[in-house]
Coordinates of C-alpha atoms and ligand atoms in Angstrom, one line a residue:
X898 CA -25.6 20.8 -9.7
X899 CA -26.5 17.4 -11.1
X900 CA -29.3 15.2 -9.9
X901 CA -28.3 12.3 -7.7
X902 CA -27.2 9.4 -9.8
X903 CA -29.1 6.6 -8.0
X904 CA -28.4 3.3 -9.6
X905 CA -30.5 1.4 -7.1
X906 CA -34.3 1.5 -6.7
X907 CA -34.3 4.2 -4.1
X908 CA -35.7 7.0 -6.1
X909 CA -38.6 7.5 -3.9
X910 CA -36.4 7.9 -0.9
X911 CA -34.2 10.3 -2.9
X912 CA -37.2 12.3 -4.0
X913 CA -38.4 12.6 -0.4
X914 CA -34.9 13.5 0.6
X915 CA -34.7 16.2 -2.1
X916 CA -38.0 17.7 -1.1
X917 CA -37.1 17.6 2.6
X918 CA -33.7 19.1 1.7
X919 CA -35.2 21.9 -0.3
X920 CA -37.5 22.9 2.5
X921 CA -35.2 22.5 5.4
X922 CA -31.6 22.6 4.5
X923 CA -31.4 24.6 1.2
X924 CA -29.3 27.3 2.7
X925 CA -26.8 24.8 4.1
X926 CA -26.2 23.2 0.7
X927 CA -24.4 26.2 -0.7
X928 CA -22.4 26.8 2.4
X929 CA -21.4 23.2 2.5
X930 CA -20.2 22.9 -1.1
X931 CA -17.5 25.4 -0.3
X932 CA -16.7 24.3 3.2
X933 CA -13.1 23.2 3.0
X934 CA -11.0 21.0 5.2
X935 CA -12.6 21.8 8.5
X936 CA -13.4 18.3 9.8
X937 CA -12.1 17.9 13.3
X938 CA -11.1 14.6 14.9
X939 CA -12.0 13.4 18.3
X940 CA -8.8 12.8 20.1
X941 CA -8.8 10.3 22.9
X942 CA -5.9 8.9 24.9
X943 CA -6.6 5.4 23.6
X944 CA -3.2 4.1 22.4
X945 CA -4.6 1.4 20.1
X946 CA -4.8 -2.3 20.7
X947 CA -3.4 -5.6 19.4
X948 CA -5.1 -8.9 19.0
X949 CA -3.7 -12.2 17.8
X950 CA -5.8 -13.6 15.0
X951 CA -4.0 -16.9 14.3
X952 CA -0.8 -18.8 15.0
X953 CA -0.6 -20.2 11.5
X954 CA -0.8 -18.1 8.3
X955 CA 0.4 -21.1 6.3
X956 CA 3.1 -19.2 4.6
X957 CA 5.3 -16.5 6.2
X958 CA 3.7 -13.4 4.7
X959 CA 6.5 -11.7 2.7
X960 CA 3.9 -10.2 0.3
X961 CA 0.3 -9.2 1.0
X962 CA -2.6 -7.5 -0.7
X963 CA -6.3 -7.2 0.1
X964 CA -8.5 -8.7 -2.6
X965 CA -11.8 -6.9 -3.4
X966 CA -15.0 -8.9 -3.5
X967 CA -13.6 -11.6 -1.1
X968 CA -13.1 -11.2 2.6
X969 CA -9.6 -12.2 2.0
X970 CA -6.0 -11.2 1.6
X971 CA -3.6 -12.9 -0.8
X972 CA -0.3 -13.7 1.0
X973 CA 2.8 -15.4 -0.3
X974 CA 6.5 -15.8 0.1
X975 CA 8.8 -17.8 -2.2
X976 CA 9.2 -21.3 -3.7
X977 CA 13.0 -21.4 -3.2
X978 CA 12.9 -22.9 0.3
X979 CA 10.4 -25.7 -0.7
X980 CA 8.8 -25.5 2.7
X981 CA 6.0 -23.7 4.4
X982 CA 3.4 -24.6 7.1
X983 CA 0.6 -25.6 4.7
X984 CA 0.7 -28.6 2.4
X985 CA -0.7 -28.7 -1.0
X986 CA -4.2 -30.4 -0.7
X987 CA -5.1 -33.5 -2.7
X988 CA -7.0 -31.4 -5.3
X989 CA -3.8 -29.4 -6.1
X990 CA -1.8 -32.5 -6.9
X991 CA 0.6 -33.4 -8.5
X992 CA 3.4 -31.8 -6.5
X993 CA 5.6 -29.1 -8.0
X994 CA 8.8 -30.4 -9.5
X995 CA 11.4 -28.4 -7.6
X996 CA 14.4 -29.7 -9.5
X997 CA 14.1 -31.1 -13.0
X998 CA 17.5 -32.7 -12.9
X999 CA 17.0 -34.7 -9.7
X1000 CA 13.2 -34.9 -9.9
X1001 CA 12.9 -33.5 -6.4
X1002 CA 9.3 -32.7 -5.5
X1003 CA 7.9 -29.8 -3.4
X1004 CA 4.4 -30.6 -2.0
X1005 CA 4.0 -27.4 0.0
X1006 CA 1.9 -24.4 -0.8
X1007 CA 3.7 -21.1 -1.1
X1008 CA 0.7 -18.8 -1.6
X1009 CA -2.6 -18.6 0.2
X1010 CA -5.9 -16.8 0.4
X1011 CA -6.4 -15.8 4.0
X1012 CA -9.8 -15.0 5.4
X1013 CA -9.2 -12.0 7.7
X1014 CA -12.3 -12.7 9.8
X1015 CA -12.0 -16.4 10.4
X1016 CA -8.3 -17.0 9.6
X1017 CA -9.3 -19.8 7.2
X1018 CA -6.6 -20.6 4.7
X1019 CA -7.0 -21.7 1.1
X1020 CA -3.8 -23.2 -0.4
X1021 CA -2.9 -22.0 -3.9
X1022 CA -0.4 -23.6 -6.2
X1023 CA 2.3 -21.4 -7.7
X1024 CA 5.0 -22.8 -9.9
X1025 CA 7.4 -19.9 -10.5
X1026 CA 9.4 -18.2 -7.7
X1027 CA 7.7 -15.1 -6.3
X1028 CA 10.6 -14.3 -4.0
X1029 CA 10.9 -10.4 -3.7
X1030 CA 8.4 -9.7 -6.5
X1031 CA 5.7 -7.0 -7.0
X1032 CA 2.0 -6.8 -7.5
X1033 CA -1.2 -4.8 -8.2
X1034 CA -4.9 -5.0 -9.0
X1035 CA -6.7 -4.7 -12.3
X1036 CA -9.9 -2.7 -12.9
X1037 CA -11.9 -5.9 -12.1
X1038 CA -10.0 -6.4 -8.8
X1039 CA -8.0 -9.3 -10.0
X1040 CA -4.3 -9.7 -9.1
X1041 CA -1.3 -9.2 -11.4
X1042 CA 2.1 -10.1 -10.0
X1043 CA 5.5 -9.4 -11.6
X1044 CA 8.9 -10.9 -11.3
X1045 CA 10.7 -12.8 -8.6
X1046 CA 13.7 -15.1 -8.6
X1047 CA 15.2 -17.4 -11.3
X1048 CA 12.3 -18.8 -13.3
X1049 CA 10.0 -16.2 -11.6
X1050 CA 12.2 -13.2 -12.6
X1051 CA 10.7 -12.6 -16.0
X1052 CA 7.3 -14.0 -15.1
X1053 CA 3.9 -12.2 -15.1
X1054 CA 1.3 -14.1 -13.1
X1055 CA -2.4 -13.6 -12.7
X1056 CA -4.9 -14.6 -10.0
X1057 CA -8.6 -13.9 -10.5
X1058 CA -10.3 -12.8 -7.3
X1059 CA -12.6 -15.7 -6.6
X1060 CA -12.8 -18.6 -4.1
X1061 CA -11.9 -21.4 -6.4
X1062 CA -9.3 -19.6 -8.6
X1063 CA -5.7 -20.4 -8.9
X1064 CA -2.6 -18.9 -10.6
X1065 CA -2.0 -18.5 -14.3
X1066 CA 1.8 -17.9 -14.9
X1067 CA 3.6 -16.7 -18.0
X1068 CA 7.3 -17.3 -17.3
X1069 CA 9.0 -15.5 -20.2
X1070 CA 6.9 -12.3 -20.5
X1071 CA 9.4 -9.7 -19.4
X1072 CA 12.5 -8.4 -21.3
X1073 CA 14.5 -8.2 -18.0
X1074 CA 14.6 -10.1 -14.8
X1075 CA 12.6 -8.2 -12.1
X1076 CA 13.9 -9.2 -8.6
X1077 CA 13.1 -6.4 -6.1
X1078 CA 11.3 -4.3 -8.6
X1079 CA 8.4 -1.9 -8.2
X1080 CA 5.1 -2.2 -10.0
X1081 CA 2.8 0.8 -10.5
X1082 CA -0.8 1.2 -11.7
X1083 CA -1.2 3.7 -14.5
X1084 CA -4.3 6.0 -15.2
X1085 CA -5.7 3.4 -17.6
X1086 CA -5.3 0.5 -15.0
X1087 CA -2.4 -1.0 -16.9
X1088 CA 1.0 -1.5 -15.2
X1089 CA 4.6 -0.5 -15.4
X1090 CA 7.5 -2.1 -13.6
X1091 CA 10.7 -0.3 -12.5
X1092 CA 14.1 -1.7 -11.7
X1093 CA 15.1 -4.9 -10.0
X1094 CA 18.6 -6.3 -9.2
X1095 CA 20.8 -5.5 -12.2
X1096 CA 18.0 -4.0 -14.2
X1097 CA 18.4 -0.2 -14.6
X1098 CA 15.3 0.1 -16.7
X1099 CA 11.5 -0.2 -16.9
X1100 CA 8.8 -2.0 -18.9
X1101 CA 5.1 -1.7 -19.7
X1102 CA 3.3 -4.9 -18.9
X1103 CA 1.8 -6.3 -22.1
X1104 CA -1.7 -7.9 -22.3
X1105 CA -1.9 -11.4 -20.8
X1106 CA 0.1 -14.0 -22.8
X1107 CA 2.1 -11.5 -24.9
X1108 CA 5.8 -10.8 -24.3
X1109 CA 8.2 -7.8 -24.1
X1110 CA 11.2 -7.6 -26.5
X1111 CA 13.1 -4.9 -24.7
X1112 CA 13.1 -2.6 -21.6
X1113 CA 13.6 1.1 -21.6
X1114 CA 16.9 2.3 -20.0
X1115 CA 16.4 4.4 -16.9
X1116 CA 19.7 6.1 -15.8
X1117 CA 18.3 7.2 -12.3
X1118 CA 18.5 3.6 -11.1
X1119 CA 22.1 3.1 -12.3
X1120 CA 23.2 6.4 -11.0
X1121 CA 21.8 5.7 -7.5
X1122 CA 23.3 2.2 -7.1
X1123 CA 25.7 2.4 -4.2
X1124 CA 28.9 0.3 -4.2
X1125 CA 31.7 0.2 -1.8
X1126 CA 34.6 2.2 -3.2
X1127 CA 38.0 0.5 -4.1
X1128 CA 36.5 -2.9 -4.7
X1129 CA 37.3 -3.7 -8.4
X1130 CA 35.5 -5.4 -10.0
X1131 CA 32.6 -4.7 -7.6
X1132 CA 31.8 -8.1 -5.9
X1133 CA 28.2 -8.9 -5.4
X1134 CA 28.6 -9.1 -1.7
X1135 CA 30.2 -5.7 -1.6
X1136 CA 27.5 -4.1 -3.6
X1137 CA 25.3 -2.1 -1.4
X1138 CA 22.6 -1.0 -3.9
X1139 CA 20.1 1.2 -2.0
X1140 CA 18.3 1.6 -5.4
X1141 CA 16.0 -1.5 -5.2
X1142 CA 12.2 -1.4 -4.7
X1143 CA 12.3 2.3 -5.8
X1144 CA 9.3 4.3 -4.6
X1145 CA 6.9 5.1 -7.5
X1146 CA 3.8 7.2 -7.1
X1147 CA 1.3 8.3 -9.7
X1148 CA 1.0 12.0 -9.6
X1149 CA -2.4 13.7 -10.3
X1150 CA -0.9 15.2 -13.5
X1151 CA -0.4 11.7 -14.9
X1152 CA 3.3 11.6 -14.4
X1153 CA 5.2 9.2 -12.2
X1154 CA 7.2 10.4 -9.2
X1155 CA 10.1 8.0 -8.8
X1156 CA 12.5 8.0 -5.9
X1157 CA 15.7 5.9 -5.7
X1158 CA 18.3 6.1 -2.8
X1159 CA 18.2 9.9 -2.2
X1160 CA 17.2 11.3 -5.6
X1161 CA 13.9 11.7 -7.4
X1162 CA 12.4 12.6 -10.7
X1163 CA 9.1 13.0 -12.5
X1164 CA 8.6 10.8 -15.5
X1165 CA 6.0 11.1 -18.2
X1166 CA 5.0 7.5 -18.8
X1167 CA 3.5 8.4 -22.2
X1168 CA 6.4 10.2 -23.8
X1169 CA 9.1 8.6 -21.6
X1170 CA 10.5 12.1 -21.0
X1171 CA 11.9 13.1 -17.6
X1172 CA 9.8 16.1 -16.8
X1173 CA 11.8 17.4 -13.9
X1174 CA 14.3 16.5 -11.2
X1175 CA 13.8 17.2 -7.5
X1176 CA 16.3 18.2 -4.9
X1177 CA 18.2 15.5 -3.1
X1178 CA 16.7 14.3 0.1
X1179 CA 19.7 14.4 2.5
X1180 CA 20.3 12.3 5.5
X1181 CA 21.0 8.8 4.1
X1182 CA 19.6 6.2 1.8
X1183 CA 15.9 5.3 1.5
X1184 CA 15.6 2.2 -0.8
X1185 CA 16.4 -1.4 -0.4
X1186 CA 18.3 -2.6 1.6
X1187 CA 18.2 0.8 3.3
X1188 CA 14.4 0.4 3.2
X1189 CA 12.6 3.5 4.2
X1190 CA 8.8 3.9 4.0
X1191 CA 6.9 6.2 1.5
X1192 CA 3.4 7.2 0.6
X1193 CA 1.7 9.7 -1.6
X1194 CA -0.3 11.7 1.0
X1195 CA -4.1 11.8 0.6
X1196 CA -5.2 13.8 -2.5
X1197 CA -7.9 16.3 -1.5
X1198 CA -10.2 16.6 -4.6
X1199 CA -11.9 19.8 -5.5
X1200 CA -14.9 20.5 -7.6
X1201 CA -13.8 21.2 -11.2
X1202 CA -10.3 22.3 -10.2
X1203 CA -8.2 19.5 -11.5
X1204 CA -5.1 21.7 -11.9
X1205 CA -5.1 22.9 -8.3
X1206 CA -4.8 19.5 -6.6
X1207 CA -1.9 19.3 -4.2
X1208 CA 0.3 16.2 -4.2
X1209 CA 2.7 15.6 -1.4
X1210 CA 5.1 12.6 -1.0
X1211 CA 6.2 11.5 2.5
X1212 CA 9.4 9.4 3.0
X1213 CA 10.4 8.3 6.5
X1214 CA 13.3 6.4 8.0
X1215 CA 15.8 4.3 6.1
X1216 CA 19.5 3.8 6.8
X1217 CA 22.9 5.4 6.4
X1218 CA 24.2 4.5 2.9
X1219 CA 26.8 2.0 4.2
X1220 CA 24.7 0.5 7.0
X1221 CA 24.2 -2.7 4.9
X1222 CA 27.9 -3.2 4.7
X1223 CA 28.4 -3.1 8.5
X1224 CA 25.4 -5.3 9.1
X1225 CA 26.3 -7.9 6.5
X1226 CA 30.1 -8.1 7.0
X1227 CA 30.6 -7.2 10.6
X1228 CA 27.1 -7.8 12.2
X1229 CA 27.4 -4.2 13.4
X1230 CA 24.0 -2.6 13.3
X1231 CA 24.0 1.2 12.7
X1232 CA 21.0 3.2 14.0
X1233 CA 18.4 3.6 11.3
X1234 CA 17.3 7.1 10.1
X1235 CA 14.9 9.0 12.2
X1236 CA 13.9 11.7 9.8
X1237 CA 11.0 12.1 7.3
X1238 CA 11.0 14.3 4.2
X1239 CA 7.8 15.7 2.8
X1240 CA 7.8 17.2 -0.7
X1241 CA 5.1 19.1 -2.7
X1242 CA 5.8 17.4 -6.0
X1243 CA 3.7 19.7 -8.2
X1244 CA 5.1 22.9 -6.6
X1245 CA 7.4 24.9 -9.0
X1246 CA 10.2 25.1 -6.5
X1247 CA 9.6 22.4 -3.9
X1248 CA 11.9 21.8 -0.9
X1249 CA 12.0 18.7 1.3
X1250 CA 10.5 19.7 4.7
X1251 CA 12.2 17.6 7.3
X1252 CA 10.5 16.2 10.4
X1253 CA 11.7 13.8 13.1
X1254 CA 10.0 10.5 14.1
X1255 CA 9.9 9.6 17.8
X1256 CA 12.6 6.9 17.0
X1257 CA 14.6 5.6 14.0
X1258 CA 12.9 3.0 11.8
X1259 CA 14.1 0.8 8.9
X1260 CA 11.9 -1.8 7.1
X1261 CA 8.7 -0.2 8.4
X1262 CA 5.4 -0.3 6.6
X1263 CA 3.6 3.0 5.9
X1264 CA -0.2 2.6 5.7
X1265 CA -2.7 5.4 4.8
X1266 CA -5.6 5.1 7.2
X1267 CA -9.2 5.8 6.1
X1268 CA -9.1 9.1 8.0
X1269 CA -6.2 10.3 5.8
X1270 CA -3.6 9.9 8.6
X1271 CA -0.6 7.7 8.2
X1272 CA 0.4 4.7 10.3
X1273 CA 4.0 3.5 10.5
X1274 CA 4.6 0.1 11.9
X1275 CA 6.9 -3.0 11.8
X1276 CA 10.7 -2.9 11.2
X1277 CA 13.7 -2.2 13.4
X1278 CA 15.6 0.6 15.0
X1279 CA 19.1 -0.6 13.8
X1280 CA 20.5 -2.3 10.7
X1281 CA 19.0 -2.9 7.3
X1282 CA 17.0 -5.3 5.2
X1283 CA 18.4 -8.7 4.4
X1284 CA 18.9 -11.9 6.5
X1285 CA 19.9 -11.3 10.1
X1286 CA 20.9 -7.7 9.3
X1287 CA 18.8 -5.8 11.9
X1288 CA 18.3 -5.5 15.6
X1289 CA 16.1 -3.7 18.1
X1290 CA 12.7 -4.5 16.6
X1291 CA 10.5 -1.4 16.7
X1292 CA 7.4 -2.8 18.3
X1293 CA 5.3 0.3 18.6
X1294 CA 3.3 1.8 15.6
X1295 CA 3.5 5.6 15.1
X1296 CA 0.6 7.6 14.0
X1297 CA 1.4 10.6 11.8
X1298 CA -1.3 13.2 11.6
X1299 CA -0.9 14.5 8.1
X1300 CA -2.9 17.7 8.8
X1301 CA -1.6 18.4 12.3
X1302 CA 0.7 21.3 13.0
X1303 CA 4.3 20.6 12.4
X1304 CA 6.1 19.5 15.6
X1305 CA 3.0 17.6 16.9
X1306 CA 2.2 15.2 14.2
X1307 CA 3.7 12.0 15.6
X1308 CA 2.3 9.8 18.3
X1309 CA 3.7 6.5 19.4
X1310 CA 1.0 3.9 20.0
X1311 CA 0.7 0.7 22.0
X1312 CA 3.4 -1.8 21.1
X1313 CA 2.9 -5.4 19.9
X1314 CA 5.1 -8.1 21.5
X1315 CA 5.9 -9.8 18.2
X1316 CA 9.0 -8.5 16.3
X1317 CA 8.2 -7.9 12.7
X1318 CA 11.6 -7.6 11.1
X1319 CA 12.7 -8.4 7.5
X1320 CA 9.9 -9.7 5.2
X1321 CA 7.0 -8.5 7.3
X1322 CA 3.8 -6.8 5.9
X1323 CA 0.7 -5.0 6.8
X1324 CA -2.7 -4.1 5.2
X1325 CA -5.6 -1.9 6.1
X1326 CA -8.9 -3.9 6.5
X1327 CA -12.4 -2.7 5.7
X1328 CA -13.2 -2.4 9.4
X1329 CA -10.3 0.1 9.9
X1330 CA -8.1 -2.4 11.7
X1331 CA -4.6 -3.2 10.4
X1332 CA -3.6 -6.7 9.5
X1333 CA 0.0 -7.4 10.4
X1334 CA 1.8 -10.6 9.3
X1335 CA 5.1 -12.1 8.3
X1336 CA 8.8 -11.6 9.4
X1337 CA 11.4 -13.9 8.2
X1338 CA 15.0 -13.0 8.6
X1339 CA 16.3 -16.4 7.6
X1340 CA 17.3 -18.3 4.4
X1341 CA 14.5 -20.8 5.0
X1342 CA 11.9 -21.5 7.7
X1343 CA 13.6 -21.4 11.1
X1344 CA 11.7 -21.5 14.4
X1345 CA 14.5 -21.7 16.9
X1346 CA 16.1 -18.4 16.5
X1347 CA 16.1 -15.0 18.2
X1348 CA 13.7 -13.7 15.5
X1349 CA 12.0 -16.9 14.3
X1350 CA 10.2 -17.3 11.0
X1351 CA 6.9 -15.7 11.9
X1352 CA 3.5 -17.3 11.1
X1353 CA 1.4 -15.4 13.6
X1354 CA -1.0 -12.9 12.3
X1355 CA -2.2 -9.9 14.4
X1356 CA -4.7 -7.1 14.0
X1357 CA -4.0 -3.6 15.3
X1358 CA -6.9 -1.3 16.2
X1359 CA -5.8 2.4 15.7
X1360 CA -6.9 5.1 18.2
X1361 CA -10.0 5.8 16.1
X1362 CA -11.4 2.4 17.2
X1363 CA -11.4 3.6 20.9
X1364 CA -14.6 1.9 22.2
X1365 CA -15.6 5.2 23.9
X1366 CA -16.1 6.9 20.5
X1367 CA -17.8 3.9 18.8
X1368 CA -21.1 5.8 18.9
X1369 CA -19.8 8.2 16.3
X1370 CA -19.2 5.4 13.8
X1371 CA -21.5 5.7 10.8
X1372 CA -22.8 2.5 9.2
X1373 CA -22.8 2.5 5.4
X1374 CA -25.9 0.8 4.0
X1375 CA -24.2 -1.0 1.2
X1376 CA -27.4 -2.1 -0.6
X1377 CA -28.7 1.4 -0.6
X1378 CA -25.5 3.1 -1.8
X1379 CA -23.9 3.3 -5.2
X1380 CA -21.3 0.6 -5.7
X1381 CA -20.1 1.5 -9.3
X1382 CA -18.8 5.0 -9.8
X1383 CA -18.2 6.9 -13.0
X1384 CA -15.5 9.5 -13.4
X1385 CA -16.7 13.0 -12.5
X1386 CA -20.2 11.9 -11.6
X1387 CA -22.0 12.3 -8.3
X1388 CA -23.0 9.3 -6.4
X1389 CA -24.9 8.6 -3.2
X1390 CA -24.0 6.8 0.1
X1391 CA -26.6 6.1 2.7
X1392 CA -25.5 5.8 6.3
X1393 CA -27.3 4.7 9.4
X1394 CA -26.4 6.9 12.3
X1395 CA -26.9 7.8 15.9
X1396 CA -27.0 11.5 15.0
X1397 CA -30.2 13.3 14.1
X1398 CA -28.3 15.5 11.7
X1399 CA -24.9 14.8 10.2
X1400 CA -22.8 17.9 10.5
X1401 CA -21.1 18.2 7.2
X1402 CA -18.2 20.1 8.6
X1403 CA -17.3 17.0 10.7
X1404 CA -17.7 14.6 7.8
X1405 CA -15.1 13.2 5.3
X1406 CA -15.6 10.7 2.6
X1407 CA -12.4 8.8 1.5
X1408 CA -11.6 6.3 -1.2
X1409 CA -8.6 3.9 -0.7
X1410 CA -6.7 1.8 -3.2
X1411 CA -5.4 -1.2 -1.3
X1412 CA -1.6 -1.5 -1.9
X1413 CA 0.6 -4.5 -2.6
X1414 CA 2.9 -4.6 0.5
X1415 CA 6.3 -6.1 0.6
X1416 CA 9.8 -5.1 1.9
X1417 CA 8.5 -1.9 3.4
X1418 CA 7.0 -0.7 0.2
X1419 CA 3.3 -0.3 -0.4
X1420 CA 2.8 -0.2 -4.2
X1421 CA 0.0 1.8 -5.8
X1422 CA -1.4 2.8 -2.4
X1423 CA -3.5 6.0 -2.6
X1424 CA -6.3 7.7 -0.7
X1425 CA -8.6 10.3 -2.1
X1426 CA -10.6 12.7 0.0
X1427 CA -13.8 13.3 -2.0
X1428 CA -15.9 16.4 -2.5
X1429 CA -19.1 16.1 -0.5
X1430 CA -21.8 17.8 -2.6
X1431 CA -24.6 17.6 0.0
X1432 CA -25.8 15.8 3.1
X1433 CA -29.4 15.2 3.5
X1434 CA -30.3 14.1 7.0
X1435 CA -33.1 11.7 8.0
X1436 CA -34.2 10.5 4.6
X1437 CA -35.5 7.8 6.8
X1438 CA -35.4 8.0 10.6
X1439 CA -31.7 7.7 11.5
X1440 CA -30.6 7.3 7.8
X1441 CA -28.8 10.1 6.0
X1442 CA -27.9 10.5 2.4
X1443 CA -24.5 11.7 1.4
X1444 CA -23.9 12.9 -2.2
X1445 CA -20.2 12.9 -3.1
X1446 CA -18.3 13.6 -6.3
X1447 CA -16.3 10.7 -7.8
X1448 CA -12.8 11.5 -8.9
X1449 CA -12.6 13.3 -12.2
X1450 CA -10.2 11.0 -14.0
X1451 CA -7.8 8.0 -13.9
X1452 CA -4.8 10.2 -13.2
X1453 CA -6.4 10.9 -9.8
X1454 CA -7.8 7.4 -9.3
X1455 CA -6.9 4.6 -11.7
X1456 CA -9.9 2.4 -12.6
X1457 CA -10.5 -0.3 -10.1
X1458 CA -11.8 -1.2 -6.7
X1459 CA -11.5 1.2 -3.7
X1460 CA -12.5 1.0 -0.1
X1461 CA -15.0 3.9 0.5
X1462 CA -15.2 5.2 4.1
X1463 CA -17.4 7.7 5.8
X1464 CA -15.4 9.4 8.5
X1465 CA -17.3 11.4 11.2
X1466 CA -15.4 13.4 13.7
X1467 CA -12.3 11.4 12.8
X1468 CA -14.0 8.0 13.3
X1469 CA -14.2 5.9 10.1
X1470 CA -17.2 3.7 9.2
X1471 CA -16.6 0.1 8.2
X1472 CA -15.8 0.8 4.5
X1473 CA -17.5 -0.6 1.5
X1474 CA -16.0 -1.7 -1.9
X1475 CA -16.8 0.6 -4.8
X1476 CA -15.5 0.2 -8.3
X1477 CA -14.7 3.2 -10.5
X1478 CA -14.4 2.7 -14.2
Ligands
LIG281 C1 23.2 11.0 -2.1 O1 23.5 9.6 -2.1 C2 24.8 9.4 -2.7 C3 25.0 7.9 -2.8 O2 24.8 7.2 -1.5 C4 25.9 10.0 -1.8 O3 27.2 9.8 -2.3 C5 25.6 11.5 -1.7 O4 26.5 12.1 -0.8 C6 24.2 11.8 -1.2 N1 23.9 13.2 -1.2 C7 23.4 13.9 -0.2 C8 23.2 15.4 -0.4 O5 23.2 13.4 0.9

């Protein structure tokens, strides 16, 4: 076992802790290294709780990502409508020229930084159209967005994570237009982008300012493009697709799991070889506009056992393959899919294990909670993505307990009273609440409609924020904990606690990469359950030291910023930002 890698000046405390540990808890150390997966959760009847944070998010949040280092999320929709609820401030003048031929100006902001504590808005100025685009974070926690509409389709844009920063845009970077494409973070913190309308291929994102000459053909996206039969040539409005915003997850072996419509493969991003093809997930279509939800389930790390790490993908909901046609052409809204498929992607002979949600859901968001459970929220029970193409908003989130016994994993929670239909988003905040924003099912901003363009932002408190278990919340002492992690190294977290002794069996330490959320897809979302090497209680009165192992390599956790949480009896601490590189 290595010595504690204390980067801060707390060596005396650590030394005291070690001496104390050697005398009092030595026998426990060895037991606890090998104690696996025993942490139990307190279960309460608390169904969760909603609160309204603000009436005006400035823009209707079609895209959202939490930015490290700031207390803020980045939210944006599109420039195409030339309208929002927040004007460009004087310091961002001149206005954007919306139409070069007519000289029409657009003096609205279409992207904002949003303080999730105070609801304060900072208007940003974007020139290219971000409509239905993608995004992700660099190793330094800065934002890289890809694609969009028209002038935005081949754009790569950058936003440094700082209070005063604004966009840098490179409109002709990509070889192909990327509208409804999926961005994924690779083990070296670079990006790839997959698909988009009419683009059956992928690209590697070049360094800032450079351009791509060509994309790499990717037949899966072509083969899974649904069209109505007997329409020749296929008309755009009769094209159903179901292959847009494909689900892309980085597998612990460094390959990419890619799911489109009902098929999936594993792609080696270095050799461009398709390593394997998985069984079809039956039951309907899962990608835009059929818009199911998907997550790579928490990766439980093991000491020095890289090869044995399990990777499971969960896909829930979606729509029958022709649902979009009925919604779009006949305003007939078919029930969404109610099933989930769960697949062990590194198993030699994996099969989809099917489970049933309490109700059907399309256009939902699937967020991994700091506890490792999954929250499904937003969306509708009938119809599909696209304008005015869904009904029966699904107002209640559903908690999915990833470790629970099959048949008792789902629990429907307290409903909101705000429908979050097409173009709505969610994000997990450091305090464990879920930020919920957006919903715009119109071609423009429309407030007098059954489902108006939504500018209200809510927070949802999941059951683990039940006030009656608040005493179990550990408080991370950020200044006394390691904030920069190295691959494969041990690091230390100090927590202030009500407990005299932290029972290691009831303790979980997790690390969460905040995703870019749009259209029901949460790009590059992942959560790691770390190995706890030792817990030394009472290094100071009421302060405990947790020594954990950082992930072994970028295939498990690409370099960048993560939210680190200490979970005790199923109750997560407020998390702290750590950077691994
Ligand atoms: C998979 O999707 C295609 C395209 O929608 C469909 O034709 C096919 O029947 C589906 N396969 C299964 C097994 O559901």
